Coordinates of C-alpha atoms and ligand atoms in Angstrom, one line a residue:
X1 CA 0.0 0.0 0.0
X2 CA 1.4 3.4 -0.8
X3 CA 0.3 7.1 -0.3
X4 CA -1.8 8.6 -3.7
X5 CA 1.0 10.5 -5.8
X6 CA 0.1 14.5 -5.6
X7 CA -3.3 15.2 -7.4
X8 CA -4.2 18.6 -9.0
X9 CA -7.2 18.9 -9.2
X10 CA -8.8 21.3 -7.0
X11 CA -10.9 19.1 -4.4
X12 CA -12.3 21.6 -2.1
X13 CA -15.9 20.2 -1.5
X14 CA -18.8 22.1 -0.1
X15 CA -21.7 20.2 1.1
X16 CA -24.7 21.5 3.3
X17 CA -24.3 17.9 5.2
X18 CA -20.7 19.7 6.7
X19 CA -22.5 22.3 7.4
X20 CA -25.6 20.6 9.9
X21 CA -22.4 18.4 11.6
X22 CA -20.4 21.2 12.4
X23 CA -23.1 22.3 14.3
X24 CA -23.2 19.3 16.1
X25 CA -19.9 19.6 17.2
X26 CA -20.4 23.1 18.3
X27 CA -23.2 21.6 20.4
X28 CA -20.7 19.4 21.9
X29 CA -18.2 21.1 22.6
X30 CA -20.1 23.7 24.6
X31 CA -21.4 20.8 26.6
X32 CA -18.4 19.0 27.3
X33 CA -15.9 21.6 27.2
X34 CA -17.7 24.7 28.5
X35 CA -15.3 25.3 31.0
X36 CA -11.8 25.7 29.1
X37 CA -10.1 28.5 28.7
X38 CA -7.5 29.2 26.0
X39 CA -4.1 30.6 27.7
X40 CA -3.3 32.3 24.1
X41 CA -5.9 34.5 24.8
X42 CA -8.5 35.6 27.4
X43 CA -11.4 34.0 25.7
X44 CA -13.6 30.5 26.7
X45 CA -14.1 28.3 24.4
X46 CA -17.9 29.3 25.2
X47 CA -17.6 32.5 24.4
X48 CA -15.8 32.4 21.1
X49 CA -18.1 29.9 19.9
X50 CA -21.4 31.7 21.4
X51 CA -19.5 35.1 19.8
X52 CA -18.6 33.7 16.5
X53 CA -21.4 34.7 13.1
X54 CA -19.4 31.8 11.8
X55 CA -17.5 29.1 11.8
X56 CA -14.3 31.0 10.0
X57 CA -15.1 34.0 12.5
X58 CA -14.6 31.4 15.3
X59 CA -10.8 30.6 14.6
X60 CA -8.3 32.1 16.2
X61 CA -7.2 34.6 13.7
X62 CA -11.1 36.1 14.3
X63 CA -11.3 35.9 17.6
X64 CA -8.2 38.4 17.6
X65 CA -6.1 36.7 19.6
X66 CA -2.6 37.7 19.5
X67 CA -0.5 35.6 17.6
X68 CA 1.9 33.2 19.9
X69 CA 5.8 32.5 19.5
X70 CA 4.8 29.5 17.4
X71 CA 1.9 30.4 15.4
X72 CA 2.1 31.3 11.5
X73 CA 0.9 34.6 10.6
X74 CA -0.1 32.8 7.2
X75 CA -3.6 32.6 6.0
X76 CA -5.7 29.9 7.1
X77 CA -6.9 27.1 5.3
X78 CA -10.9 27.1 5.2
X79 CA -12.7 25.1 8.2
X80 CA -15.2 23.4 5.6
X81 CA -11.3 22.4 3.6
X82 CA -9.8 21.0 7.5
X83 CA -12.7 19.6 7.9
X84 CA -13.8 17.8 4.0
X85 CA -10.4 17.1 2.5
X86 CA -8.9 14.3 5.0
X87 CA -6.6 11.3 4.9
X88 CA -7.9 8.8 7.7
X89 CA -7.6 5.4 6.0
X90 CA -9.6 3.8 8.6
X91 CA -12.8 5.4 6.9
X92 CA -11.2 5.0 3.5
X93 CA -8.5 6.4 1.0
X94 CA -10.7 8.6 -0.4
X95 CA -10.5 12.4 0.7
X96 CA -13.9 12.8 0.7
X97 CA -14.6 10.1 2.6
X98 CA -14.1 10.2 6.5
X99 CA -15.8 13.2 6.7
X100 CA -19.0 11.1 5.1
X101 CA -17.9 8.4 7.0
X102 CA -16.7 8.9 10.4
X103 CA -20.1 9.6 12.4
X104 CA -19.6 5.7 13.0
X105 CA -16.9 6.8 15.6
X106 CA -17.5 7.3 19.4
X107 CA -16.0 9.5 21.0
X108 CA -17.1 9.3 23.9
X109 CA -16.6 7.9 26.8
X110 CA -13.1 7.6 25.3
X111 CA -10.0 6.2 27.7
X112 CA -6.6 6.4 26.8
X113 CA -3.9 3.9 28.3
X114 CA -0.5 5.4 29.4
X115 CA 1.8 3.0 29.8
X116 CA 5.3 1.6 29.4
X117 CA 8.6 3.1 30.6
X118 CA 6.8 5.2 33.1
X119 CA 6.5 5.5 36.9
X120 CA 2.5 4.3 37.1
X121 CA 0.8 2.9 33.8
X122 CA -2.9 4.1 34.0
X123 CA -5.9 4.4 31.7
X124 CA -7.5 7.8 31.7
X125 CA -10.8 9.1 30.5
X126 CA -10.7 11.3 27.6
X127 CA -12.2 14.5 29.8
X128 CA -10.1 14.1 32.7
X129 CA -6.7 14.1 30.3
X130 CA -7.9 17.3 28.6
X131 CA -8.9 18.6 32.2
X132 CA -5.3 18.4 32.9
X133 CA -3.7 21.0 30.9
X134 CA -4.8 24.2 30.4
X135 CA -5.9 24.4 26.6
X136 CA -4.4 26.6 23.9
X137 CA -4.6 27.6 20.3
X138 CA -1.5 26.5 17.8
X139 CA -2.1 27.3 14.0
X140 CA 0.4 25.4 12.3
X141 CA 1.1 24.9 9.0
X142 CA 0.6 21.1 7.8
X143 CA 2.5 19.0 4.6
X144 CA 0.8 15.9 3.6
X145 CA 3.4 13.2 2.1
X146 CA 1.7 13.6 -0.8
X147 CA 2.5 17.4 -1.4
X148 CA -0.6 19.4 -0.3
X149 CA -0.8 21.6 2.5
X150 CA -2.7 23.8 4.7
X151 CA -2.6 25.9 7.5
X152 CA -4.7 24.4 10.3
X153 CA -5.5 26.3 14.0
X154 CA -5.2 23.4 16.7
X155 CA -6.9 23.6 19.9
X156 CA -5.1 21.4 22.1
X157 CA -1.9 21.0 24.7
X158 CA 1.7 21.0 24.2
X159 CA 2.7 16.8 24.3
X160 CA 6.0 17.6 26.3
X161 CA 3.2 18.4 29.2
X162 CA 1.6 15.0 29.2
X163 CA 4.8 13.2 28.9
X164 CA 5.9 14.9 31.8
X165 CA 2.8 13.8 33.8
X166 CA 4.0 10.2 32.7
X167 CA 6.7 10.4 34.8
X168 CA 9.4 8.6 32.2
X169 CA 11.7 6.1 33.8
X170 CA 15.5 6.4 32.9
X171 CA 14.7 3.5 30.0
X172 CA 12.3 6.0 27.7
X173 CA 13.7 6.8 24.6
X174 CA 10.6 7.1 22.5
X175 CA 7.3 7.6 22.8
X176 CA 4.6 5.1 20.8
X177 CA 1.0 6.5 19.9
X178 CA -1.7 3.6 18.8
X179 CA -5.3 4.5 17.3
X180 CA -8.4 2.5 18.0
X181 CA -8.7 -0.2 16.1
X182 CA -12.5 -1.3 16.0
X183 CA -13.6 -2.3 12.2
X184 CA -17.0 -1.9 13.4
X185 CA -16.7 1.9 14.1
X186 CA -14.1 2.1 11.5
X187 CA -15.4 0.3 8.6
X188 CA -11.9 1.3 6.1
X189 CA -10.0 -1.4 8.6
X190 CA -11.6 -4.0 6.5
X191 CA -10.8 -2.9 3.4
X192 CA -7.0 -4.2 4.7
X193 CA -5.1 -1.0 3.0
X194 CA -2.8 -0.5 6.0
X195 CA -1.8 -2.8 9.4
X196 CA -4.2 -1.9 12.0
X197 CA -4.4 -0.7 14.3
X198 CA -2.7 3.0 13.0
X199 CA 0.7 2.9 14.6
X200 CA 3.1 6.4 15.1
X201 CA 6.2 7.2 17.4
X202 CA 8.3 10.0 18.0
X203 CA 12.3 9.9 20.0
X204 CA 11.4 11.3 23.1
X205 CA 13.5 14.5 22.5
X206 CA 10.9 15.6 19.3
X207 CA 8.3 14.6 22.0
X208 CA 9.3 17.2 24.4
X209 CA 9.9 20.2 21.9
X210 CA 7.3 22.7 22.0
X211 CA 6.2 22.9 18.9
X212 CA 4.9 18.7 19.6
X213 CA 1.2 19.4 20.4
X214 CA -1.7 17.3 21.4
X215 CA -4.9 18.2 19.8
X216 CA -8.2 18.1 20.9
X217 CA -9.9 20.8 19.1
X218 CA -9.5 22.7 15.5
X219 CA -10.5 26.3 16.0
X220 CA -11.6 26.3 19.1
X221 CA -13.9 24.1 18.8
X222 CA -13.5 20.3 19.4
X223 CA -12.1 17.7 17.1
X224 CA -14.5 16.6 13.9
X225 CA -14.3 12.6 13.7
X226 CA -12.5 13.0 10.1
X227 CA -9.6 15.0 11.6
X228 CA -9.0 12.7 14.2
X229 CA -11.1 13.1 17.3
X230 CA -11.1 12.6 20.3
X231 CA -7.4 13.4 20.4
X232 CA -4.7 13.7 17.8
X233 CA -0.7 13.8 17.6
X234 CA 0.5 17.2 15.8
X235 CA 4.3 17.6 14.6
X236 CA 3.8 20.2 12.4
X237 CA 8.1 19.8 10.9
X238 CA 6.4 16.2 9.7
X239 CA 5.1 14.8 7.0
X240 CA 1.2 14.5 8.1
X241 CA 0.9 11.3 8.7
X242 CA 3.1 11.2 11.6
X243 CA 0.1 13.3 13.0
X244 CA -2.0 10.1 14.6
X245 CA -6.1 10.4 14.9
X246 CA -7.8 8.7 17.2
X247 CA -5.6 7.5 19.9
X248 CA -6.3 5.1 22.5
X249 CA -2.6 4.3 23.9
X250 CA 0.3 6.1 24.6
X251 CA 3.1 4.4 25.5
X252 CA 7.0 5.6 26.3
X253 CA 9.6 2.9 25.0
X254 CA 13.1 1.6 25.0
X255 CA 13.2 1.4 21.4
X256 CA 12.2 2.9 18.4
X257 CA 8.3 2.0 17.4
X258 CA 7.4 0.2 14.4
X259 CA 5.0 2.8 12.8
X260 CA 2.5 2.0 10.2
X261 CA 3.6 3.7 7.4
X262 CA 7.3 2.8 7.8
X263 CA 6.0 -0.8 8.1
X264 CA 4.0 -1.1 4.9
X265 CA 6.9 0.5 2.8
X266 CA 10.0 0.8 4.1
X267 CA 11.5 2.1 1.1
X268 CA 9.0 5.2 0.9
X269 CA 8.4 6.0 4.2
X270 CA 10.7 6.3 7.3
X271 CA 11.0 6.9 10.9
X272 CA 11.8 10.5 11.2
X273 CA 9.0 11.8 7.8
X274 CA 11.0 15.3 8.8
X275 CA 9.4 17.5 5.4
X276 CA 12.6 18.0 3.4
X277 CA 12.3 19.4 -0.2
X278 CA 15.6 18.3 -1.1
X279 CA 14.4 14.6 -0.5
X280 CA 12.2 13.3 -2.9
X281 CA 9.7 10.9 -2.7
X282 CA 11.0 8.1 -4.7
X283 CA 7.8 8.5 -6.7
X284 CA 7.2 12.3 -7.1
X285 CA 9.4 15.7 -6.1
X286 CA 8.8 16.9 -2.3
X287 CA 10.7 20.2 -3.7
X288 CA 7.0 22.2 -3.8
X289 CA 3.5 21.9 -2.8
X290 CA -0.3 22.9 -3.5
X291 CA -1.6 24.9 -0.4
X292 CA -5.4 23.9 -0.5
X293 CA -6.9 26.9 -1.8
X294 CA -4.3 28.5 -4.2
X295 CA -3.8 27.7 -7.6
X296 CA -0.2 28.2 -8.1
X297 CA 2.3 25.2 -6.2
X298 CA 4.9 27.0 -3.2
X299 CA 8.3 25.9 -2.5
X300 CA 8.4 23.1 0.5
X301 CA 10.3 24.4 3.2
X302 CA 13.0 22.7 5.1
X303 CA 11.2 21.3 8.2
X304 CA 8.1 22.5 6.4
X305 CA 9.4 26.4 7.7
X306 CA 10.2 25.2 11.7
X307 CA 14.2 24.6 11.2
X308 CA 15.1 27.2 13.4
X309 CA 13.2 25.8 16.1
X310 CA 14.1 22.1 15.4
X311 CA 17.0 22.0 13.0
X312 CA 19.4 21.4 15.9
X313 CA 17.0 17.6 16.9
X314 CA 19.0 16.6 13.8
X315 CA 22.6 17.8 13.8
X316 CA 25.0 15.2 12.7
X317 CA 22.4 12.9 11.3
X318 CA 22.1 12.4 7.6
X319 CA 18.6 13.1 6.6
X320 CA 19.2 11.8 3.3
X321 CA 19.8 8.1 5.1
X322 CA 17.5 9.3 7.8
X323 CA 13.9 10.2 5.8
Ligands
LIG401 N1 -5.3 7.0 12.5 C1 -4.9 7.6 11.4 N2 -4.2 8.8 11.6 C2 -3.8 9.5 10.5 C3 -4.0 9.0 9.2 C4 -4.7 7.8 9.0 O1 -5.0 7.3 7.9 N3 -5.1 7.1 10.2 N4 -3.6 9.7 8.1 C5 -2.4 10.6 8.3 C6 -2.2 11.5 7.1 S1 -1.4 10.8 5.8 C7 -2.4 12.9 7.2 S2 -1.9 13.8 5.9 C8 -3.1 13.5 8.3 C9 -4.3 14.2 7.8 O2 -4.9 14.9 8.8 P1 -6.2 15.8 8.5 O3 -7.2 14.9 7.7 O4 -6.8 16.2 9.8 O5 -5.8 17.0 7.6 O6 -3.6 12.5 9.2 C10 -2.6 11.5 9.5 N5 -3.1 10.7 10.6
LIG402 MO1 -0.5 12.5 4.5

C-alpha cells in the first residue's frame, strides 16, 4: 500500500451535510468543554463559539487573539477544507470520505492507556486528560506526504506536558502513539489498506519540543471525527501522517516504534518523515506543494518552515539516510 502521488485537481468540496455536523460539534463542545479557557488569549471556548457569526469567524485569527511564538501569521486554510479534505484510511483512502464516513466513531466515553517506561501505567478518561492542561490555540502549518498543504488552527496541549505527567523512567527513549482499532466503528479497517491498528512514534527529544502538540480541538472548537477526534498527535516539521487520529494508547519505550507507514513501505516512508524538499519521494518531487486553496504550487520548506526551532534535533544525522 502506498500514499496517492500528488493530485491537482482542485478538491475543495462544499456540502450543506458539513455544514448541519459542524453544528453538532459546536453543540458538543459547549457541553463538554464549556469550562476551558485558552491561555493564548482571554477568551472561553464558550464564548468564542457563542461570539462567532461563523464558523471562520470562530478561529483564532477572528477571535483576535494575539498571535503566539509558534503560530504562523499565514492565512488559514478554510474550516469546511480542514474539515472535507482528510486522509484517515480507517474510513477510506478517499478524501472525501471520513468526513462522510466517520459519524460511526465514538468519541465518547473515550480512555486512553499510558503505559510503558513510566513511573504508574494508567488508563485515563478522555475528559479528565484534557482537564489536565490548560488548553491553547496553535495554527500550524501542515505538509501531507503527498504534497498538499494547509494551514490548520489546533486547539489542544503542548505533548512535552503529558509526557511529563508520565513520569518517564530512565529506559524511555521514545514515545509510541496507537489508534483505536475497532472495524465496526471504523469500517476502512476491512478494506486491509494498512496494518491496523494506526501505529506512530516520536524519540522522546521531538516529544518534548514545543512545537509537539496534542490536539483536541481545531479552531476552538472540538475535534471533527474526520480530523482525528477525540485526540490527535501534531508535529507540524512532519510529514502529516506522523500526525496520529484517534488514539487510545500512549506508551513511552526503550526502542524505536514500528510505525504504520514505515511498516507497509519501508522504502517510501521512514521513521523520522522530517518534510525536506531536497528529499524526494521516490515517486514524485517533495521540492514544492499545492496549499489547498491556491492555484499556483509553493516551495516546500526545510522542516516545512520550523528549522530554526528544530534543525538542531537533527545535527549530525544524515537526513538523506535518515527520511
Ligand atoms: N489513525 C490515522 N491517523 C492518520 C491518518 C490515518 O490514515 N489514520 N492519516 C495521516 C495522514 S497521511 C495525514 S496527511 C493526516 C491528515 O490529517 P487531516 O485529515 O486532519 O488533515 O492525518 C494522519 N493521521
Ligand atoms: Mo498525509
Amino acid at each position: 500500500m502506498s500514499h496517492i502521488p500528488p493530485e491537482e485537481s482542485s478538491l475543495e468540496p462544499k456540502n450543506e451535510a458539513q455544514t448541519m455536523q459542524r453544528r453538532e460539534f459546536l453543540k458538543n463542545a459547549v457541553l463538554t468543554t464549556g469550562t476551558i479557557v485558552g491561555v493564548g488569549g482571554s477568551l472561553s471556548l464558550l464564548t468564542r463559539q457563542a461570539s462567532a457569526a461563523t464558523p471562520e469567524a470562530a478561529l483564532i485569527g477572528g477571535a483576535k487573539r494575539p498571535l503566539g511564538p509558534y503560530d504562523t501569521s499565514e492565512a488559514q486554510t478554510s474550516y469546511q477544507s480542514i474539515t472535507t479534505y482528510n486522509n484517515f484510511y480507517e474510513f477510506g483512502t478517499d478524501k472525501a470520505e471520513p468526513a462522510k464516513r466517520a459519524g460511526t466513531l465514538k468519541t465518547r466515553p473515550w480512555t486512553v492507556l499510558l503505559d510503558g517506561e513510566v513511573k504508574k501505567p494508567q488508563r485515563v478518561d478522555i475528559d479528565t486528560l484534557q482537564s489536565w492542561f490548560p488548553l491553547e490555540d496553535r495554527i500550524y502549518r501542515m505538509r501531507c506526504v503527498e504534497g498538499w498543504s494547509m494551514v490548520i488552527p489546533w486547539f489542544g496541549f503542548p505533548l512535552a506536558a503529558l509526557v511529563r505527567r508520565m513520569q518517564p523512567t530512565s529506559k524511555a527513549k521514545y514515545i509510541q502513539f496507537t489508534a483505536l482499532n475497532d472495524p465496526k466503528q471504523m469500517p476502512g479497517q476491512l478494506e486491509g489498506v494498512l496494518e491496523w491498528p494506526y501505529v506512530e512514534g516520536l524519540r522522546l527529544d521531538e516529544a518534548l519540543h514545543p512545537l509537539s502538540f496534542m490536539a483536541v480541538g481545531i479552531g476552538g472548537r472540538l475535534l471533527p471525527n474526520q480530523n482525528g477526534a477525540p485526540l490527535r498527535l501534531v508535529v507540524p516539521w512532519k510529514y502529516g501522517f506522523k500526525g496520529i487520529k484517534s488514539i487510545v494508547r500512549i506508551t513511552l519505550t526503550s526502542t524505536m516504534p514500528r510505525t504504520t507507514w514505515a511498516l507497509s513501505n519501508p522504502g517510501e516512508y521512514g521513521f523520522y518523515a522530517n518534510v525536506n524538499p531536497k528529499v524526494d519521494h521516490p515517486r514524485w518531487s517533495q521540492a514544492t506543494e499545492r496549499r489547498i486553496g491556491e492555484l499556483s504550487r509553493r516551495p516546500t520548506l526545510p522542516f516545512n518552515g520550523y528549522a530554526r526551532e528544530v534543525a538542531s534535533l537533527y545535527s549530525g544525522m544524515d537526513l538523506r539516510r535518515n527520511f
